Amino acid sequence: MSTERDSETTFEEDSQPNDEVVPYSDDETEDELEDQGPAVEPVQSRVSREAEQSRETFRKDCTWQVKANDRSFHEQPHFINTKFFCIKESKYANNAIKTYKYNAFTFLPLNLFEQFKRAANFYFLVLLILQTIPQITTLAWYTTLVPLLMVLGITAIKDLVDDVARHKMDNEVNNRTCEVIKDGRFKIAKWKEIQVGDVIRLKKNDFIPADILLLSSSEPNSLCYVETAELDGETNLKFKMALEITHQYLQRENSLATFDGFIECEEPNNRLDKFTGTLFWRNTSFPLDADKILLRGCVMRNTDFCHGLVIFAGADTKIMKNSGKTRFKRTKIDYLMNYMVYTIFVVLILLSAGLAIGHAYWEAQVGNYSWYLYDGEDSTPSYRGFLNFWGYIIVLNTMVPISLYVSVEVIRLGQSYFINWDLQMYYPEKDTPAKARTTTLNEQLGQIHYIFSDKTGTLTQNIMTFKKCCINGQIYGDHRDASQHSHSRIEEVDFSWNAYADGKLAFYDHYLVEQIQSGKEPEVRQFFFLLAVCHTVMVDRIDGQLSYQAASPDEGALVNAARNFGFAFLARTQNTITISEMGAERTYNVLAILDFNSDRKRMSIIVRTPEGNIRLYCKGADTVIYERLHRMNPTKQETQDALDVFASETLRTLCLCYKEIEEKEFEQWNKKFMAASVASTDRDEALDKVYEEIEKDLILLGATAIEDKLQDGVPETISKLAKADIKIWVLTGDKKETAENIGFACELLTEDTTICYGEDINALLNTRMENQRNRGGVYAKFVPPVQESFFPSSGNRALIITGSWLNEILLEKKTKTSKILKLKFPRTEEERRIRTQSKRRLEAKKEQRQKNFVDLACECSAVICCRVTPKQKAMVVDLVKRYKKAITLAIGDGANDVNMIKSESCARSQRNLNC
């Protein structure tokens, strides 16, 4: 029945997964994928009718409303929600965060509840109750109460110490200070006092207290540099830029105090790289995106001060939305101890029952004739046997080890200190020892079967180095002198002729420098000029030396390479960029920047030269560049051969190209570009369409090859882990080509490895599912399942799968459902039954598919999941734990790894052991 799919999650079976696209957001549930209802109509008389009409377009998706400098606005009745019975709470969270488990009122009941979930503790509680009954007690009640209180007390004190540490960390964060507009001026306020709609001021090296809209800063064009290590593990700086109108009018304290802007944006979610909203101010609407938002957890660098408007606070911030739910983890020792205690219970009950039956029999046969037994004269033997059953339970209570759990906790505490004192885990370069954050999971470290690791900053140092390049079909980067003769003796290129060289680039091809200096081939100079002009890097001067701040380490490495080869990026404004070309400074007008994203996989810049010519410079992945090249490109094949060589050396590659643009052509295109850049809806799609019109018929210049350095000892460590039969799964958000290259670099993959991709895995799983259906039938439940392998026993195999294919394979792919189909019609009992059966079949199919995927993946020596979201990382970990019952270890260094770490049996963050 077609109507059976109206309220179920649907799967896009006809669409092919895109390897380059990060799949749907973690927050996109079925209900959120549907069209949302209208939001509450705000009263904003200052906004013009045109702005009000444009706001209607946003109301479907943007229901979060923020008004600057107006706390009373967010306290209106329609923003108050009923949370529990009659307790009401504002939809806008305050900025205080809570990571602790207990408070003064909940500690005793919650802690006792957790402790009595342990079988031994619950047993002695029941025993204590039995000992208060005079008819059955054989021991004084305090003989059980005292040891029980000692056990409960020691464990409670340990839990209290752990939770007090959490309280201290929360208090330290919540009591940090920043400047907030109050009563028309900036005043010092604690983070926990900040509310949505407040205007705040931050200074250099300050942590950002909430998710804020950047209004202005001390830098030109209100730029702001932030370090996002707490979010994504990357230490390189990223820059944000305020709207031009807020930069122009919101620099002074009095103007910030009277700022009354109104924002409508998306609801709080965990998408770190996306934001959609609109600012309504001065009778005009201004589109907002992620480039104008500063997220909580970032640190402001290289910016004296900045001003911002709080949009999300506390638990609503993106970093807190990524933290996931805290799960109580139990080890195999915990389960084993519970199993032992349950076994002892059974033995104790059977033994007590046997003794009670024997006692009843003896009473019936002998007891009544014994003149020295008086207590049973008025009771039947069976009743006396019943009472003695409980008496024996009390007498034999020593069979249950009450101190077992405490002994294990003490051992774990000692192990945690040994971990902290381990000199082999000490990192001298940063004076960082290992630190066990908790004592719950220590013994799991020696039982690990699977390791799940992030890539960036974990396997790699996230430090890029320019190694080779291909210009006009010629490969440069080998050990050659100025006459193109190869030498076995390694001699670095001397860049002392260049005043802007930083002296850090190790390059060995002297012939390339000779080509640049001679100027015989203009393409060589054009190549490095493109690297110096086509980027989003910001420059700063420290002690007279240039210092580049790049949003991407790849981009920073390329701009640094151009600098060393004579084309130094010196300065930029919103409309110009200044380059030193072999010592001569030239300034170019920037007409447009065509941004990079994961869909486009390229970036372009359009500049006007001092001579008046207009040129487009573009760099990007070879797959997208080659589709847009002019058909007359003589070096196309030579460059492709060079790319293959670079890929075999596990180098990261980019293609460079350019295009001359006529004045009339640019004017026509610029009108479309300006219209798309201010579009209220689907702005990204509109811009992409406009970009496509100009990025065609490009002239290929060449390709770059850079190396992503591994952490020290990674290949050796992976080799030793493989010998211990520990399998490594890499879960990363990087693109497939990059992840595959790193796999070869760290020797997870070798030349002998057969790599299976998403489409291969999907075909194998479809075949297996079909075979399982064919074997099914009336007698399927009586036939034992056949455990057959997916691959032959011989050979070394690895799996590389993207997030989109992962959703396809695991049947997690969701799509929007039609509002027409969601109409609720009365259903008969038969329709409900069919619907329920359909749901059960779908769930059974999904479960079987996921189990097959885990079985297949575990047959591979290595698994690399790329372009995956934080939720998918956690899902993969959970599947392995569920179907393999294995001990697992997670390694990560960013907020995108938190979900994965919380799903783990054991976890490691940077150099701190979360065990």
PDB file of C-alpha atoms in Angstrom, residues 301-493:
ATOM      1  CA  ARG A 301      43.401  35.518  18.545  1.00  0.00           C
ATOM      2  CA  ASN A 302      45.239  38.375  16.821  1.00  0.00           C
ATOM      3  CA  THR A 303      42.265  40.714  17.374  1.00  0.00           C
ATOM      4  CA  ASP A 304      42.395  43.403  20.043  1.00  0.00           C
ATOM      5  CA  PHE A 305      38.648  43.387  20.680  1.00  0.00           C
ATOM      6  CA  CYS A 306      35.340  42.528  19.075  1.00  0.00           C
ATOM      7  CA  HIS A 307      31.635  43.068  19.752  1.00  0.00           C
ATOM      8  CA  GLY A 308      28.948  40.433  19.339  1.00  0.00           C
ATOM      9  CA  LEU A 309      25.267  39.683  19.877  1.00  0.00           C
ATOM     10  CA  VAL A 310      24.424  36.489  21.787  1.00  0.00           C
ATOM     11  CA  ILE A 311      22.223  34.189  19.680  1.00  0.00           C
ATOM     12  CA  PHE A 312      22.550  30.813  21.434  1.00  0.00           C
ATOM     13  CA  ALA A 313      23.549  30.456  25.088  1.00  0.00           C
ATOM     14  CA  GLY A 314      24.501  27.605  27.409  1.00  0.00           C
ATOM     15  CA  ALA A 315      22.969  24.258  26.493  1.00  0.00           C
ATOM     16  CA  ASP A 316      21.728  25.689  23.169  1.00  0.00           C
ATOM     17  CA  THR A 317      25.231  26.410  21.845  1.00  0.00           C
ATOM     18  CA  LYS A 318      26.566  24.213  19.093  1.00  0.00           C
ATOM     19  CA  ILE A 319      29.434  22.804  21.142  1.00  0.00           C
ATOM     20  CA  MET A 320      27.026  21.698  23.894  1.00  0.00           C
ATOM     21  CA  LYS A 321      24.638  20.242  21.302  1.00  0.00           C
ATOM     22  CA  ASN A 322      27.565  18.129  20.086  1.00  0.00           C
ATOM     23  CA  SER A 323      28.363  16.781  23.522  1.00  0.00           C
ATOM     24  CA  GLY A 324      25.694  14.069  23.372  1.00  0.00           C
ATOM     25  CA  LYS A 325      24.218  12.206  26.322  1.00  0.00           C
ATOM     26  CA  THR A 326      26.494  10.931  29.062  1.00  0.00           C
ATOM     27  CA  ARG A 327      26.230   7.183  29.362  1.00  0.00           C
ATOM     28  CA  PHE A 328      27.263   5.124  32.380  1.00  0.00           C
ATOM     29  CA  LYS A 329      29.851   2.664  31.116  1.00  0.00           C
ATOM     30  CA  ARG A 330      30.366  -0.749  32.713  1.00  0.00           C
ATOM     31  CA  THR A 331      33.336  -2.998  32.167  1.00  0.00           C
ATOM     32  CA  LYS A 332      33.515  -6.748  31.712  1.00  0.00           C
ATOM     33  CA  ILE A 333      34.711  -7.027  35.305  1.00  0.00           C
ATOM     34  CA  ASP A 334      31.505  -5.303  36.455  1.00  0.00           C
ATOM     35  CA  TYR A 335      29.352  -7.711  34.482  1.00  0.00           C
ATOM     36  CA  LEU A 336      31.447 -10.657  35.678  1.00  0.00           C
ATOM     37  CA  MET A 337      31.087  -9.598  39.319  1.00  0.00           C
ATOM     38  CA  ASN A 338      27.327  -9.241  38.947  1.00  0.00           C
ATOM     39  CA  TYR A 339      27.189 -12.682  37.310  1.00  0.00           C
ATOM     40  CA  MET A 340      29.238 -14.159  40.162  1.00  0.00           C
ATOM     41  CA  VAL A 341      26.977 -12.557  42.750  1.00  0.00           C
ATOM     42  CA  TYR A 342      23.847 -13.835  40.980  1.00  0.00           C
ATOM     43  CA  THR A 343      25.371 -17.326  40.920  1.00  0.00           C
ATOM     44  CA  ILE A 344      26.130 -17.116  44.625  1.00  0.00           C
ATOM     45  CA  PHE A 345      22.534 -15.995  45.203  1.00  0.00           C
ATOM     46  CA  VAL A 346      21.223 -19.094  43.460  1.00  0.00           C
ATOM     47  CA  VAL A 347      23.569 -21.375  45.411  1.00  0.00           C
ATOM     48  CA  LEU A 348      22.649 -19.610  48.658  1.00  0.00           C
ATOM     49  CA  ILE A 349      18.912 -19.952  48.014  1.00  0.00           C
ATOM     50  CA  LEU A 350      19.230 -23.629  47.075  1.00  0.00           C
ATOM     51  CA  LEU A 351      21.402 -24.354  50.112  1.00  0.00           C
ATOM     52  CA  SER A 352      19.050 -22.483  52.451  1.00  0.00           C
ATOM     53  CA  ALA A 353      16.038 -24.217  50.926  1.00  0.00           C
ATOM     54  CA  GLY A 354      17.673 -27.644  51.407  1.00  0.00           C
ATOM     55  CA  LEU A 355      18.527 -26.877  55.026  1.00  0.00           C
ATOM     56  CA  ALA A 356      15.039 -25.529  55.665  1.00  0.00           C
ATOM     57  CA  ILE A 357      13.441 -28.661  54.199  1.00  0.00           C
ATOM     58  CA  GLY A 358      15.737 -30.841  56.278  1.00  0.00           C
ATOM     59  CA  HIS A 359      14.907 -28.802  59.371  1.00  0.00           C
ATOM     60  CA  ALA A 360      11.163 -29.176  58.720  1.00  0.00           C
ATOM     61  CA  TYR A 361      11.558 -32.915  58.249  1.00  0.00           C
ATOM     62  CA  TRP A 362      13.592 -33.275  61.459  1.00  0.00           C
ATOM     63  CA  GLU A 363      11.016 -31.239  63.372  1.00  0.00           C
ATOM     64  CA  ALA A 364       8.255 -33.440  62.082  1.00  0.00           C
ATOM     65  CA  GLN A 365      10.044 -36.665  62.954  1.00  0.00           C
ATOM     66  CA  VAL A 366      12.136 -35.855  66.038  1.00  0.00           C
ATOM     67  CA  GLY A 367      11.670 -32.321  67.262  1.00  0.00           C
ATOM     68  CA  ASN A 368       8.283 -32.755  68.943  1.00  0.00           C
ATOM     69  CA  TYR A 369       9.682 -35.562  71.132  1.00  0.00           C
ATOM     70  CA  SER A 370      12.654 -33.561  72.350  1.00  0.00           C
ATOM     71  CA  TRP A 371      11.863 -32.124  75.785  1.00  0.00           C
ATOM     72  CA  TYR A 372      14.654 -29.516  75.455  1.00  0.00           C
ATOM     73  CA  LEU A 373      13.076 -27.837  72.364  1.00  0.00           C
ATOM     74  CA  TYR A 374      10.283 -25.521  73.402  1.00  0.00           C
ATOM     75  CA  ASP A 375      10.114 -22.881  70.638  1.00  0.00           C
ATOM     76  CA  GLY A 376       8.330 -24.998  68.085  1.00  0.00           C
ATOM     77  CA  GLU A 377       5.542 -26.485  70.172  1.00  0.00           C
ATOM     78  CA  ASP A 378       2.970 -24.010  68.907  1.00  0.00           C
ATOM     79  CA  SER A 379       3.964 -24.015  65.209  1.00  0.00           C
ATOM     80  CA  THR A 380       3.747 -26.586  62.458  1.00  0.00           C
ATOM     81  CA  PRO A 381       7.013 -28.079  61.113  1.00  0.00           C
ATOM     82  CA  SER A 382       6.405 -26.515  57.688  1.00  0.00           C
ATOM     83  CA  TYR A 383       6.033 -23.060  59.197  1.00  0.00           C
ATOM     84  CA  ARG A 384       9.172 -23.563  61.266  1.00  0.00           C
ATOM     85  CA  GLY A 385      10.972 -24.680  58.116  1.00  0.00           C
ATOM     86  CA  PHE A 386       9.823 -21.505  56.336  1.00  0.00           C
ATOM     87  CA  LEU A 387      11.154 -19.298  59.132  1.00  0.00           C
ATOM     88  CA  ASN A 388      14.405 -21.205  59.205  1.00  0.00           C
ATOM     89  CA  PHE A 389      14.820 -20.694  55.463  1.00  0.00           C
ATOM     90  CA  TRP A 390      15.218 -16.962  56.096  1.00  0.00           C
ATOM     91  CA  GLY A 391      17.324 -17.675  59.137  1.00  0.00           C
ATOM     92  CA  TYR A 392      19.774 -19.673  57.044  1.00  0.00           C
ATOM     93  CA  ILE A 393      19.834 -16.845  54.469  1.00  0.00           C
ATOM     94  CA  ILE A 394      21.008 -14.566  57.268  1.00  0.00           C
ATOM     95  CA  VAL A 395      23.489 -17.036  58.799  1.00  0.00           C
ATOM     96  CA  LEU A 396      25.122 -17.802  55.427  1.00  0.00           C
ATOM     97  CA  ASN A 397      25.363 -14.156  54.303  1.00  0.00           C
ATOM     98  CA  THR A 398      29.162 -14.392  54.338  1.00  0.00           C
ATOM     99  CA  MET A 399      28.918 -16.333  51.089  1.00  0.00           C
ATOM    100  CA  VAL A 400      28.162 -13.024  49.350  1.00  0.00           C
ATOM    101  CA  PRO A 401      31.332 -10.855  49.272  1.00  0.00           C
ATOM    102  CA  ILE A 402      30.190  -7.433  50.417  1.00  0.00           C
ATOM    103  CA  SER A 403      33.667  -5.935  49.981  1.00  0.00           C
ATOM    104  CA  LEU A 404      34.136  -7.244  46.436  1.00  0.00           C
ATOM    105  CA  TYR A 405      33.108  -4.015  44.695  1.00  0.00           C
ATOM    106  CA  VAL A 406      35.094  -1.850  47.091  1.00  0.00           C
ATOM    107  CA  SER A 407      38.205  -3.987  46.519  1.00  0.00           C
ATOM    108  CA  VAL A 408      37.869  -3.579  42.765  1.00  0.00           C
ATOM    109  CA  GLU A 409      37.364   0.200  43.101  1.00  0.00           C
ATOM    110  CA  VAL A 410      40.523   0.473  45.220  1.00  0.00           C
ATOM    111  CA  ILE A 411      42.466  -1.516  42.620  1.00  0.00           C
ATOM    112  CA  ARG A 412      41.200   0.763  39.860  1.00  0.00           C
ATOM    113  CA  LEU A 413      42.188   3.830  41.837  1.00  0.00           C
ATOM    114  CA  GLY A 414      45.694   2.450  42.227  1.00  0.00           C
ATOM    115  CA  GLN A 415      45.856   1.648  38.506  1.00  0.00           C
ATOM    116  CA  SER A 416      44.905   5.227  37.629  1.00  0.00           C
ATOM    117  CA  TYR A 417      47.857   6.499  39.667  1.00  0.00           C
ATOM    118  CA  PHE A 418      50.188   4.063  37.930  1.00  0.00           C
ATOM    119  CA  ILE A 419      48.935   5.424  34.590  1.00  0.00           C
ATOM    120  CA  ASN A 420      49.617   8.986  35.716  1.00  0.00           C
ATOM    121  CA  TRP A 421      53.128   8.013  36.882  1.00  0.00           C
ATOM    122  CA  ASP A 422      54.048   6.046  33.733  1.00  0.00           C
ATOM    123  CA  LEU A 423      57.179   7.704  32.276  1.00  0.00           C
ATOM    124  CA  GLN A 424      56.722   5.947  28.929  1.00  0.00           C
ATOM    125  CA  MET A 425      53.460   7.857  28.486  1.00  0.00           C
ATOM    126  CA  TYR A 426      55.066  11.203  29.325  1.00  0.00           C
ATOM    127  CA  TYR A 427      55.330  13.714  26.443  1.00  0.00           C
ATOM    128  CA  PRO A 428      58.428  15.824  27.175  1.00  0.00           C
ATOM    129  CA  GLU A 429      58.008  18.310  24.319  1.00  0.00           C
ATOM    130  CA  LYS A 430      54.916  19.787  25.942  1.00  0.00           C
ATOM    131  CA  ASP A 431      55.598  18.584  29.483  1.00  0.00           C
ATOM    132  CA  THR A 432      52.372  16.580  29.410  1.00  0.00           C
ATOM    133  CA  PRO A 433      51.930  13.340  31.368  1.00  0.00           C
ATOM    134  CA  ALA A 434      49.108  10.877  30.859  1.00  0.00           C
ATOM    135  CA  LYS A 435      46.090  11.629  32.996  1.00  0.00           C
ATOM    136  CA  ALA A 436      43.331   9.180  33.861  1.00  0.00           C
ATOM    137  CA  ARG A 437      40.191  11.302  34.029  1.00  0.00           C
ATOM    138  CA  THR A 438      38.142   8.554  35.646  1.00  0.00           C
ATOM    139  CA  THR A 439      38.792   5.217  37.359  1.00  0.00           C
ATOM    140  CA  THR A 440      35.897   3.322  35.825  1.00  0.00           C
ATOM    141  CA  LEU A 441      37.414   1.608  32.782  1.00  0.00           C
ATOM    142  CA  ASN A 442      41.109   1.066  33.497  1.00  0.00           C
ATOM    143  CA  GLU A 443      41.209  -2.706  33.051  1.00  0.00           C
ATOM    144  CA  GLN A 444      39.592  -2.387  29.606  1.00  0.00           C
ATOM    145  CA  LEU A 445      42.844  -1.038  28.152  1.00  0.00           C
ATOM    146  CA  GLY A 446      44.347  -4.513  28.019  1.00  0.00           C
ATOM    147  CA  GLN A 447      41.299  -6.098  26.362  1.00  0.00           C
ATOM    148  CA  ILE A 448      40.860  -3.871  23.299  1.00  0.00           C
ATOM    149  CA  HIS A 449      39.964  -5.493  19.977  1.00  0.00           C
ATOM    150  CA  TYR A 450      39.026  -2.452  17.877  1.00  0.00           C
ATOM    151  CA  ILE A 451      40.464   1.081  17.803  1.00  0.00           C
ATOM    152  CA  PHE A 452      38.400   3.925  16.327  1.00  0.00           C
ATOM    153  CA  SER A 453      40.542   6.949  15.533  1.00  0.00           C
ATOM    154  CA  ASP A 454      39.989  10.404  14.131  1.00  0.00           C
ATOM    155  CA  LYS A 455      42.505  11.458  11.453  1.00  0.00           C
ATOM    156  CA  THR A 456      43.196  15.185  11.563  1.00  0.00           C
ATOM    157  CA  GLY A 457      45.363  16.068  14.537  1.00  0.00           C
ATOM    158  CA  THR A 458      45.327  12.453  15.747  1.00  0.00           C
ATOM    159  CA  LEU A 459      47.041  10.332  13.090  1.00  0.00           C
ATOM    160  CA  THR A 460      48.429  13.439  11.390  1.00  0.00           C
ATOM    161  CA  GLN A 461      50.024  16.585  12.751  1.00  0.00           C
ATOM    162  CA  ASN A 462      47.828  18.747  10.518  1.00  0.00           C
ATOM    163  CA  ILE A 463      51.049  20.376   9.242  1.00  0.00           C
ATOM    164  CA  MET A 464      51.223  20.673   5.462  1.00  0.00           C
ATOM    165  CA  THR A 465      54.473  20.971   3.489  1.00  0.00           C
ATOM    166  CA  PHE A 466      54.848  21.980  -0.164  1.00  0.00           C
ATOM    167  CA  LYS A 467      56.720  19.096  -1.835  1.00  0.00           C
ATOM    168  CA  LYS A 468      56.241  19.073  -5.600  1.00  0.00           C
ATOM    169  CA  CYS A 469      54.353  20.739  -8.420  1.00  0.00           C
ATOM    170  CA  CYS A 470      53.596  20.341 -12.107  1.00  0.00           C
ATOM    171  CA  ILE A 471      53.715  23.472 -14.284  1.00  0.00           C
ATOM    172  CA  ASN A 472      52.932  23.433 -17.986  1.00  0.00           C
ATOM    173  CA  GLY A 473      53.287  19.630 -17.998  1.00  0.00           C
ATOM    174  CA  GLN A 474      56.725  19.670 -16.299  1.00  0.00           C
ATOM    175  CA  ILE A 475      57.178  18.089 -12.841  1.00  0.00           C
ATOM    176  CA  TYR A 476      59.294  20.026 -10.340  1.00  0.00           C
ATOM    177  CA  GLY A 477      60.481  18.918  -6.922  1.00  0.00           C
ATOM    178  CA  ASP A 478      63.059  16.207  -7.547  1.00  0.00           C
ATOM    179  CA  HIS A 479      66.725  16.591  -6.613  1.00  0.00           C
ATOM    180  CA  ARG A 480      68.043  18.581  -9.588  1.00  0.00           C
ATOM    181  CA  ASP A 481      70.496  21.372 -10.185  1.00  0.00           C
ATOM    182  CA  ALA A 482      69.847  24.434 -12.348  1.00  0.00           C
ATOM    183  CA  SER A 483      70.766  22.402 -15.477  1.00  0.00           C
ATOM    184  CA  GLN A 484      68.100  19.740 -14.845  1.00  0.00           C
ATOM    185  CA  HIS A 485      70.706  17.138 -13.845  1.00  0.00           C
ATOM    186  CA  SER A 486      69.638  14.798 -11.049  1.00  0.00           C
ATOM    187  CA  HIS A 487      71.957  14.377  -8.085  1.00  0.00           C
ATOM    188  CA  SER A 488      72.144  11.763  -5.367  1.00  0.00           C
ATOM    189  CA  ARG A 489      73.601  14.377  -3.027  1.00  0.00           C
ATOM    190  CA  ILE A 490      70.777  16.276  -1.354  1.00  0.00           C
ATOM    191  CA  GLU A 491      71.260  20.034  -1.322  1.00  0.00           C
ATOM    192  CA  GLU A 492      68.484  22.413  -0.312  1.00  0.00           C
ATOM    193  CA  VAL A 493      67.562  25.413  -2.425  1.00  0.00           C
TER     194      VAL A 493
END
